[in-house]
GROMACS .gro file of C-alpha atoms in nm:
model
  403
    1UNK     CA    1  12.705   4.404  22.356
    2UNK     CA    2  12.353   4.528  22.406
    3UNK     CA    3  12.185   4.582  22.070
    4UNK     CA    4  12.059   4.929  21.998
    5UNK     CA    5  11.734   4.759  21.895
    6UNK     CA    6  11.655   4.753  22.267
    7UNK     CA    7  11.674   5.131  22.271
    8UNK     CA    8  11.432   5.191  21.985
    9UNK     CA    9  11.122   5.400  22.053
   10UNK     CA   10  10.830   5.509  21.838
   11UNK     CA   11  10.860   5.797  21.591
   12UNK     CA   12  10.739   6.128  21.743
   13UNK     CA   13  10.432   6.287  21.581
   14UNK     CA   14  10.626   6.591  21.453
   15UNK     CA   15  10.868   6.376  21.248
   16UNK     CA   16  10.737   6.308  20.894
   17UNK     CA   17  10.785   5.963  20.745
   18UNK     CA   18  11.008   6.113  20.475
   19UNK     CA   19  11.258   6.214  20.744
   20UNK     CA   20  11.285   5.872  20.912
   21UNK     CA   21  11.594   5.666  20.828
   22UNK     CA   22  11.715   5.363  21.021
   23UNK     CA   23  12.075   5.423  21.128
   24UNK     CA   24  12.262   5.316  21.440
   25UNK     CA   25  12.580   5.521  21.478
   26UNK     CA   26  12.717   5.267  21.726
   27UNK     CA   27  12.657   4.939  21.544
   28UNK     CA   28  12.507   5.000  21.203
   29UNK     CA   29  12.541   4.711  20.953
   30UNK     CA   30  12.650   4.968  20.695
   31UNK     CA   31  12.994   4.985  20.858
   32UNK     CA   32  13.064   4.617  20.788
   33UNK     CA   33  12.892   4.627  20.449
   34UNK     CA   34  13.115   4.909  20.326
   35UNK     CA   35  13.424   4.786  20.510
   36UNK     CA   36  13.508   5.143  20.601
   37UNK     CA   37  13.323   5.373  20.838
   38UNK     CA   38  13.382   5.688  20.633
   39UNK     CA   39  13.253   5.509  20.323
   40UNK     CA   40  12.941   5.430  20.525
   41UNK     CA   41  12.886   5.802  20.584
   42UNK     CA   42  12.944   5.873  20.216
   43UNK     CA   43  12.667   5.621  20.146
   44UNK     CA   44  12.437   5.800  20.393
   45UNK     CA   45  12.495   6.130  20.215
   46UNK     CA   46  12.383   5.973  19.889
   47UNK     CA   47  12.087   5.780  20.022
   48UNK     CA   48  11.947   5.944  20.337
   49UNK     CA   49  11.782   6.285  20.389
   50UNK     CA   50  12.026   6.566  20.471
   51UNK     CA   51  11.885   6.559  20.825
   52UNK     CA   52  11.694   6.252  20.935
   53UNK     CA   53  11.542   6.098  21.247
   54UNK     CA   54  11.649   5.750  21.352
   55UNK     CA   55  11.473   5.543  21.620
   56UNK     CA   56  11.802   5.390  21.736
   57UNK     CA   57  11.973   5.475  22.065
   58UNK     CA   58  11.659   5.623  22.213
   59UNK     CA   59  11.564   5.815  21.899
   60UNK     CA   60  11.744   6.123  21.764
   61UNK     CA   61  11.814   6.338  21.461
   62UNK     CA   62  12.129   6.300  21.249
   63UNK     CA   63  12.265   6.596  21.053
   64UNK     CA   64  12.477   6.502  20.750
   65UNK     CA   65  12.537   6.806  20.529
   66UNK     CA   66  12.831   7.034  20.602
   67UNK     CA   67  12.646   7.366  20.605
   68UNK     CA   68  12.369   7.232  20.828
   69UNK     CA   69  12.620   7.086  21.074
   70UNK     CA   70  12.816   7.412  21.087
   71UNK     CA   71  12.500   7.619  21.129
   72UNK     CA   72  12.369   7.399  21.410
   73UNK     CA   73  12.700   7.402  21.597
   74UNK     CA   74  12.706   7.783  21.580
   75UNK     CA   75  12.352   7.821  21.714
   76UNK     CA   76  12.356   7.723  22.083
   77UNK     CA   77  12.033   7.912  22.145
   78UNK     CA   78  11.860   7.635  21.946
   79UNK     CA   79  12.103   7.345  21.979
   80UNK     CA   80  12.208   7.329  22.343
   81UNK     CA   81  12.499   7.139  22.494
   82UNK     CA   82  12.316   7.084  22.824
   83UNK     CA   83  12.197   6.723  22.875
   84UNK     CA   84  12.276   6.642  22.514
   85UNK     CA   85  12.426   6.290  22.536
   86UNK     CA   86  12.301   6.014  22.304
   87UNK     CA   87  12.196   5.782  22.464
   88UNK     CA   88  12.128   5.983  22.780
   89UNK     CA   89  12.406   5.999  23.037
   90UNK     CA   90  12.387   5.708  23.281
   91UNK     CA   91  12.490   5.936  23.568
   92UNK     CA   92  12.392   6.288  23.673
   93UNK     CA   93  12.703   6.492  23.603
   94UNK     CA   94  12.794   6.827  23.451
   95UNK     CA   95  13.124   6.836  23.261
   96UNK     CA   96  13.222   7.199  23.202
   97UNK     CA   97  13.264   7.361  22.958
   98UNK     CA   98  13.138   7.107  22.703
   99UNK     CA   99  12.802   7.064  22.877
  100UNK     CA  100  12.736   7.434  22.922
  101UNK     CA  101  12.590   7.702  22.695
  102UNK     CA  102  12.680   8.070  22.668
  103UNK     CA  103  12.723   8.283  22.867
  104UNK     CA  104  12.825   8.037  23.143
  105UNK     CA  105  13.035   7.841  22.893
  106UNK     CA  106  13.289   8.119  22.832
  107UNK     CA  107  13.419   8.151  23.186
  108UNK     CA  108  13.478   7.777  23.211
  109UNK     CA  109  13.631   7.759  22.865
  110UNK     CA  110  13.887   8.037  22.926
  111UNK     CA  111  14.116   7.826  23.153
  112UNK     CA  112  14.135   7.554  22.887
  113UNK     CA  113  14.217   7.809  22.619
  114UNK     CA  114  14.511   7.919  22.831
  115UNK     CA  115  14.625   7.568  22.924
  116UNK     CA  116  14.612   7.449  22.562
  117UNK     CA  117  14.721   7.771  22.388
  118UNK     CA  118  14.954   7.746  22.087
  119UNK     CA  119  15.242   7.880  22.299
  120UNK     CA  120  15.184   7.630  22.579
  121UNK     CA  121  15.160   7.340  22.335
  122UNK     CA  122  15.474   7.443  22.147
  123UNK     CA  123  15.658   7.423  22.478
  124UNK     CA  124  15.589   7.049  22.499
  125UNK     CA  125  15.659   6.973  22.132
  126UNK     CA  126  16.011   6.854  22.212
  127UNK     CA  127  15.869   6.600  22.456
  128UNK     CA  128  15.622   6.482  22.192
  129UNK     CA  129  15.902   6.439  21.938
  130UNK     CA  130  16.126   6.255  22.184
  131UNK     CA  131  15.852   6.008  22.275
  132UNK     CA  132  15.749   5.959  21.911
  133UNK     CA  133  16.107   5.880  21.812
  134UNK     CA  134  16.147   5.637  22.101
  135UNK     CA  135  15.825   5.449  22.027
  136UNK     CA  136  15.900   5.422  21.654
  137UNK     CA  137  16.260   5.311  21.711
  138UNK     CA  138  16.131   5.036  21.938
  139UNK     CA  139  15.954   4.864  21.647
  140UNK     CA  140  16.143   4.984  21.336
  141UNK     CA  141  16.366   4.675  21.316
  142UNK     CA  142  16.070   4.436  21.348
  143UNK     CA  143  15.931   4.507  21.002
  144UNK     CA  144  15.575   4.504  21.132
  145UNK     CA  145  15.353   4.637  21.410
  146UNK     CA  146  15.004   4.701  21.528
  147UNK     CA  147  15.021   5.076  21.486
  148UNK     CA  148  14.751   5.142  21.745
  149UNK     CA  149  14.912   4.944  22.025
  150UNK     CA  150  15.269   5.045  21.940
  151UNK     CA  151  15.235   5.412  21.846
  152UNK     CA  152  14.900   5.591  21.822
  153UNK     CA  153  14.775   5.480  22.162
  154UNK     CA  154  15.080   5.545  22.382
  155UNK     CA  155  15.204   5.861  22.209
  156UNK     CA  156  14.918   6.109  22.265
  157UNK     CA  157  14.778   5.932  22.570
  158UNK     CA  158  15.104   5.933  22.767
  159UNK     CA  159  15.160   6.299  22.677
  160UNK     CA  160  14.812   6.391  22.798
  161UNK     CA  161  14.832   6.178  23.112
  162UNK     CA  162  15.151   6.359  23.210
  163UNK     CA  163  14.986   6.696  23.147
  164UNK     CA  164  14.698   6.594  23.371
  165UNK     CA  165  14.911   6.431  23.641
  166UNK     CA  166  14.765   6.082  23.595
  167UNK     CA  167  14.950   5.755  23.670
  168UNK     CA  168  15.100   5.656  23.333
  169UNK     CA  169  15.135   5.288  23.427
  170UNK     CA  170  14.756   5.245  23.401
  171UNK     CA  171  14.724   5.338  23.035
  172UNK     CA  172  14.555   5.009  22.936
  173UNK     CA  173  14.293   5.037  23.213
  174UNK     CA  174  14.214   5.399  23.131
  175UNK     CA  175  14.179   5.334  22.758
  176UNK     CA  176  13.929   5.058  22.829
  177UNK     CA  177  13.731   5.290  23.055
  178UNK     CA  178  13.716   5.553  22.782
  179UNK     CA  179  13.583   5.301  22.531
  180UNK     CA  180  13.315   5.199  22.778
  181UNK     CA  181  13.207   5.557  22.861
  182UNK     CA  182  13.150   5.615  22.488
  183UNK     CA  183  12.955   5.292  22.438
  184UNK     CA  184  12.583   5.223  22.462
  185UNK     CA  185  12.628   4.916  22.685
  186UNK     CA  186  12.559   4.856  23.058
  187UNK     CA  187  12.936   4.892  23.118
  188UNK     CA  188  12.900   5.263  23.043
  189UNK     CA  189  12.768   5.353  23.389
  190UNK     CA  190  13.030   5.135  23.560
  191UNK     CA  191  13.307   5.307  23.363
  192UNK     CA  192  13.184   5.653  23.458
  193UNK     CA  193  13.199   5.543  23.820
  194UNK     CA  194  13.558   5.426  23.780
  195UNK     CA  195  13.661   5.753  23.617
  196UNK     CA  196  13.489   5.953  23.892
  197UNK     CA  197  13.664   5.753  24.165
  198UNK     CA  198  14.005   5.792  23.998
  199UNK     CA  199  13.963   6.166  23.955
  200UNK     CA  200  13.836   6.212  24.310
  201UNK     CA  201  14.147   6.035  24.440
  202UNK     CA  202  14.378   6.248  24.223
  203UNK     CA  203  14.200   6.568  24.329
  204UNK     CA  204  14.240   6.475  24.698
  205UNK     CA  205  14.608   6.397  24.643
  206UNK     CA  206  14.669   6.731  24.468
  207UNK     CA  207  14.484   6.925  24.736
  208UNK     CA  208  14.729   6.780  24.989
  209UNK     CA  209  15.033   6.813  24.764
  210UNK     CA  210  14.999   7.031  24.451
  211UNK     CA  211  15.206   6.940  24.145
  212UNK     CA  212  15.290   7.106  23.814
  213UNK     CA  213  14.993   6.952  23.637
  214UNK     CA  214  14.651   7.044  23.505
  215UNK     CA  215  14.457   6.896  23.797
  216UNK     CA  216  14.650   7.112  24.043
  217UNK     CA  217  14.582   7.422  23.832
  218UNK     CA  218  14.211   7.345  23.818
  219UNK     CA  219  14.201   7.313  24.198
  220UNK     CA  220  14.344   7.664  24.228
  221UNK     CA  221  14.119   7.804  23.956
  222UNK     CA  222  13.873   8.078  24.054
  223UNK     CA  223  13.564   8.165  23.851
  224UNK     CA  224  13.364   8.472  23.951
  225UNK     CA  225  13.596   8.507  24.251
  226UNK     CA  226  13.527   8.158  24.385
  227UNK     CA  227  13.702   7.825  24.354
  228UNK     CA  228  13.523   7.544  24.173
  229UNK     CA  229  13.281   7.333  24.371
  230UNK     CA  230  13.381   6.971  24.422
  231UNK     CA  231  13.111   6.866  24.173
  232UNK     CA  232  13.231   7.100  23.897
  233UNK     CA  233  13.596   7.019  23.959
  234UNK     CA  234  13.521   6.649  23.928
  235UNK     CA  235  13.318   6.707  23.610
  236UNK     CA  236  13.600   6.915  23.460
  237UNK     CA  237  13.849   6.634  23.524
  238UNK     CA  238  13.617   6.366  23.389
  239UNK     CA  239  13.572   6.561  23.067
  240UNK     CA  240  13.948   6.597  23.021
  241UNK     CA  241  13.997   6.226  23.091
  242UNK     CA  242  13.749   6.121  22.822
  243UNK     CA  243  13.851   6.381  22.564
  244UNK     CA  244  14.225   6.349  22.614
  245UNK     CA  245  14.256   5.972  22.602
  246UNK     CA  246  14.078   5.892  22.276
  247UNK     CA  247  14.043   6.140  21.992
  248UNK     CA  248  14.406   6.197  21.885
  249UNK     CA  249  14.470   5.822  21.903
  250UNK     CA  250  14.218   5.772  21.626
  251UNK     CA  251  14.322   6.077  21.428
  252UNK     CA  252  14.675   5.936  21.410
  253UNK     CA  253  14.552   5.589  21.318
  254UNK     CA  254  14.335   5.706  21.029
  255UNK     CA  255  14.618   5.926  20.901
  256UNK     CA  256  14.876   5.647  20.895
  257UNK     CA  257  14.619   5.405  20.752
  258UNK     CA  258  14.575   5.643  20.460
  259UNK     CA  259  14.951   5.661  20.405
  260UNK     CA  260  14.980   5.281  20.424
  261UNK     CA  261  14.733   5.256  20.137
  262UNK     CA  262  14.905   5.529  19.933
  263UNK     CA  263  15.279   5.463  19.888
  264UNK     CA  264  15.316   5.745  19.635
  265UNK     CA  265  15.202   5.996  19.896
  266UNK     CA  266  15.452   5.849  20.142
  267UNK     CA  267  15.734   5.910  19.897
  268UNK     CA  268  15.614   6.260  19.814
  269UNK     CA  269  15.617   6.357  20.182
  270UNK     CA  270  15.955   6.193  20.245
  271UNK     CA  271  16.099   6.387  19.951
  272UNK     CA  272  15.943   6.713  20.068
  273UNK     CA  273  15.863   6.711  20.443
  274UNK     CA  274  15.752   7.075  20.417
  275UNK     CA  275  15.424   6.940  20.275
  276UNK     CA  276  15.348   6.739  20.589
  277UNK     CA  277  15.143   7.022  20.751
  278UNK     CA  278  14.932   7.037  20.433
  279UNK     CA  279  14.889   6.661  20.445
  280UNK     CA  280  14.783   6.676  20.810
  281UNK     CA  281  14.510   6.929  20.730
  282UNK     CA  282  14.378   6.716  20.443
  283UNK     CA  283  14.389   6.408  20.668
  284UNK     CA  284  14.184   6.595  20.925
  285UNK     CA  285  13.942   6.705  20.652
  286UNK     CA  286  13.912   6.361  20.492
  287UNK     CA  287  13.890   6.151  20.809
  288UNK     CA  288  13.702   6.336  21.085
  289UNK     CA  289  13.614   6.109  21.375
  290UNK     CA  290  13.397   6.302  21.622
  291UNK     CA  291  13.017   6.314  21.625
  292UNK     CA  292  12.912   6.563  21.893
  293UNK     CA  293  12.550   6.583  22.001
  294UNK     CA  294  12.310   6.862  22.094
  295UNK     CA  295  11.963   6.903  22.248
  296UNK     CA  296  11.696   7.124  22.093
  297UNK     CA  297  11.571   7.383  22.345
  298UNK     CA  298  11.284   7.546  22.158
  299UNK     CA  299  11.002   7.443  21.927
  300UNK     CA  300  11.111   7.574  21.590
  301UNK     CA  301  11.107   7.520  21.215
  302UNK     CA  302  11.472   7.501  21.116
  303UNK     CA  303  11.571   7.470  20.749
  304UNK     CA  304  11.227   7.333  20.673
  305UNK     CA  305  11.240   7.077  20.953
  306UNK     CA  306  11.004   7.077  21.251
  307UNK     CA  307  11.204   7.044  21.572
  308UNK     CA  308  11.065   7.013  21.923
  309UNK     CA  309  11.211   7.097  22.263
  310UNK     CA  310  11.403   6.795  22.390
  311UNK     CA  311  11.490   6.650  22.049
  312UNK     CA  312  11.844   6.513  22.042
  313UNK     CA  313  12.069   6.579  21.743
  314UNK     CA  314  12.388   6.403  21.630
  315UNK     CA  315  12.632   6.612  21.423
  316UNK     CA  316  12.783   6.365  21.176
  317UNK     CA  317  13.116   6.533  21.099
  318UNK     CA  318  13.243   6.225  20.907
  319UNK     CA  319  12.959   6.285  20.662
  320UNK     CA  320  12.987   6.665  20.658
  321UNK     CA  321  13.342   6.649  20.528
  322UNK     CA  322  13.240   6.422  20.242
  323UNK     CA  323  12.973   6.667  20.127
  324UNK     CA  324  13.047   6.763  19.765
  325UNK     CA  325  12.873   7.098  19.813
  326UNK     CA  326  13.146   7.193  20.061
  327UNK     CA  327  13.443   7.003  19.913
  328UNK     CA  328  13.463   6.919  19.541
  329UNK     CA  329  13.537   6.549  19.483
  330UNK     CA  330  13.536   6.506  19.862
  331UNK     CA  331  13.656   6.146  19.882
  332UNK     CA  332  13.976   6.227  19.694
  333UNK     CA  333  14.276   6.304  19.914
  334UNK     CA  334  14.409   6.623  19.758
  335UNK     CA  335  14.730   6.769  19.897
  336UNK     CA  336  14.671   7.083  19.690
  337UNK     CA  337  14.304   7.126  19.774
  338UNK     CA  338  14.202   7.492  19.760
  339UNK     CA  339  13.937   7.471  20.030
  340UNK     CA  340  14.072   7.288  20.332
  341UNK     CA  341  13.881   7.496  20.588
  342UNK     CA  342  13.736   7.200  20.771
  343UNK     CA  343  13.535   7.182  21.093
  344UNK     CA  344  13.686   6.856  21.214
  345UNK     CA  345  13.754   7.021  21.551
  346UNK     CA  346  13.403   7.161  21.556
  347UNK     CA  347  13.300   7.523  21.515
  348UNK     CA  348  13.136   7.787  21.729
  349UNK     CA  349  13.187   7.822  22.103
  350UNK     CA  350  13.259   7.452  22.154
  351UNK     CA  351  13.543   7.427  21.903
  352UNK     CA  352  13.794   7.175  22.043
  353UNK     CA  353  14.026   7.339  22.297
  354UNK     CA  354  14.289   7.072  22.229
  355UNK     CA  355  14.316   7.136  21.856
  356UNK     CA  356  14.660   7.299  21.883
  357UNK     CA  357  14.800   6.998  22.068
  358UNK     CA  358  14.636   6.758  21.821
  359UNK     CA  359  14.792   6.934  21.522
  360UNK     CA  360  15.136   6.936  21.681
  361UNK     CA  361  15.115   6.567  21.766
  362UNK     CA  362  14.987   6.470  21.419
  363UNK     CA  363  15.257   6.669  21.243
  364UNK     CA  364  15.539   6.535  21.459
  365UNK     CA  365  15.410   6.178  21.430
  366UNK     CA  366  15.407   6.198  21.049
  367UNK     CA  367  15.753   6.356  21.039
  368UNK     CA  368  15.915   6.099  21.267
  369UNK     CA  369  15.732   5.799  21.121
  370UNK     CA  370  15.821   5.881  20.760
  371UNK     CA  371  16.180   5.956  20.860
  372UNK     CA  372  16.229   5.628  21.047
  373UNK     CA  373  16.009   5.373  20.867
  374UNK     CA  374  16.064   5.279  20.500
  375UNK     CA  375  15.776   5.227  20.258
  376UNK     CA  376  15.501   5.053  20.455
  377UNK     CA  377  15.165   4.900  20.374
  378UNK     CA  378  14.870   4.726  20.534
  379UNK     CA  379  14.958   4.370  20.641
  380UNK     CA  380  14.784   4.153  20.377
  381UNK     CA  381  14.760   3.858  20.619
  382UNK     CA  382  14.582   4.044  20.898
  383UNK     CA  383  14.260   4.241  20.919
  384UNK     CA  384  14.218   4.584  21.073
  385UNK     CA  385  13.948   4.631  21.335
  386UNK     CA  386  13.720   4.928  21.400
  387UNK     CA  387  13.446   5.033  21.636
  388UNK     CA  388  13.208   5.327  21.632
  389UNK     CA  389  13.055   5.550  21.897
  390UNK     CA  390  13.056   5.930  21.924
  391UNK     CA  391  13.415   5.887  21.806
  392UNK     CA  392  13.510   5.661  21.513
  393UNK     CA  393  13.794   5.439  21.626
  394UNK     CA  394  14.053   5.200  21.487
  395UNK     CA  395  14.129   4.928  21.743
  396UNK     CA  396  14.391   4.734  21.545
  397UNK     CA  397  14.599   4.852  21.248
  398UNK     CA  398  14.849   4.590  21.125
  399UNK     CA  399  15.133   4.733  20.914
  400UNK     CA  400  15.437   4.577  20.744
  401UNK     CA  401  15.755   4.711  20.584
  402UNK     CA  402  16.080   4.572  20.450
  403UNK     CA  403  16.377   4.615  20.681
   0.00000   0.00000   0.00000
C-alpha cells in the first residue's frame, strides 16, 4: 500500500501551528495502538483541536466535535460537495446527487427519495428477512463463523445488487472494487475504471431490454423535461454501486461485534425483542462509520478558524458521536439513552437516502441472529481485522458459540 507520507504537502500560510495535528484517516498508527478505530477517534477528541489541519492525504481539515460537524454539513454555501474527495478523485466524474450542491442537488435527489422511501423499503423487508434467515441457518450448526464473510457481506450487498439489477454472482469482485475506490492507493483509479465499464455495460443492456430494477428506472428518469445524459447516468450508477455495497456491511459488523462483547445485552434483547429498534439506534449512535468530505468555497472565518477557498474538510462522524457535549458518557452503550438523535446518516441536504433500508436491514439482522444463534462471543483464538478509509470497515469478525 502506498504510504500517505507520499501525499504530504506543506502547511498553508493561513493555518496556524496550533491547528496542525498529524493524522492519517486511512492508515494512522493510532488505530493499531488503540486496537479499535472508534477508540482512536475518542483519543483524538481528547488530544487534538476540535478542528485541525493534517498534512496527510494531500492536506485537509478534520472536524471532530458534534456541533461543528452538524453545522458544516448543513451549510453547503460554505462547505460544498463539488470536487470534495480526499485525496482528489483519480478520474473526472460527477456522481449526482452526492457531488452536487443546492439547488441542482434537489432535483437529482428526489428520484432516490422515492426509490428508497420507507414504503418502498418496507415492501422488500420480507425478502431481507428470508435471506437473513437462510444465511444464518447455513452456519448455525457450525458453532463458529466469520460474520463478515458469512452474513454482513452477502445480506445487504445481495439485496442491493438485486435492487440495482447487478449480477449477484460477482459479489466478491464488486466488494474488492469498492474497497479499492475508497483507498488512497494506485488501485483506486483502476477500480473506478472497472466500475464505470460494468455500469456502462448494464446501462446498455437495460436500454435494449428494460427490467424491474433501479438502473432501468434511472434510464427512464427525466429531470427538467429531459432524460439524463450518458455521463450523469453513469455517475448516478457509480455512486449507487459504491454506496450500496459497503456501508451497511460495516454497520452490521460493528453492531454484532458489540453484542459479541456484551452477553448480558444479548440476553436482554432475546428476552425482550421489542427493544431491538432501540438497540439499533444506539448502535448507530455509538459506532458511526462514514466520514464524508467537503470543499470550502469561500474565504471565511468560521467558528474562529480561517478557511480558504479550496480547503478540503473531513467530517469525522466517528468522533462526533463520542463528543461528551452532545452525548453524556458517550462511550457507554445505553439502551435507555435520552438523547439518541444521532447524525450517523449525515444531516442537511445530503442526509443518506438509504437510511430507511439500512435501519430495516439492521433491525431484521439483529432479530433473526438473536433468534437463531445462542449466546456468542468473539473467537479467543482468532483476531479480528479492520481497515479505514472514508468508511470504517471490519474485514474479518470471528465469532463462536456453543451448539
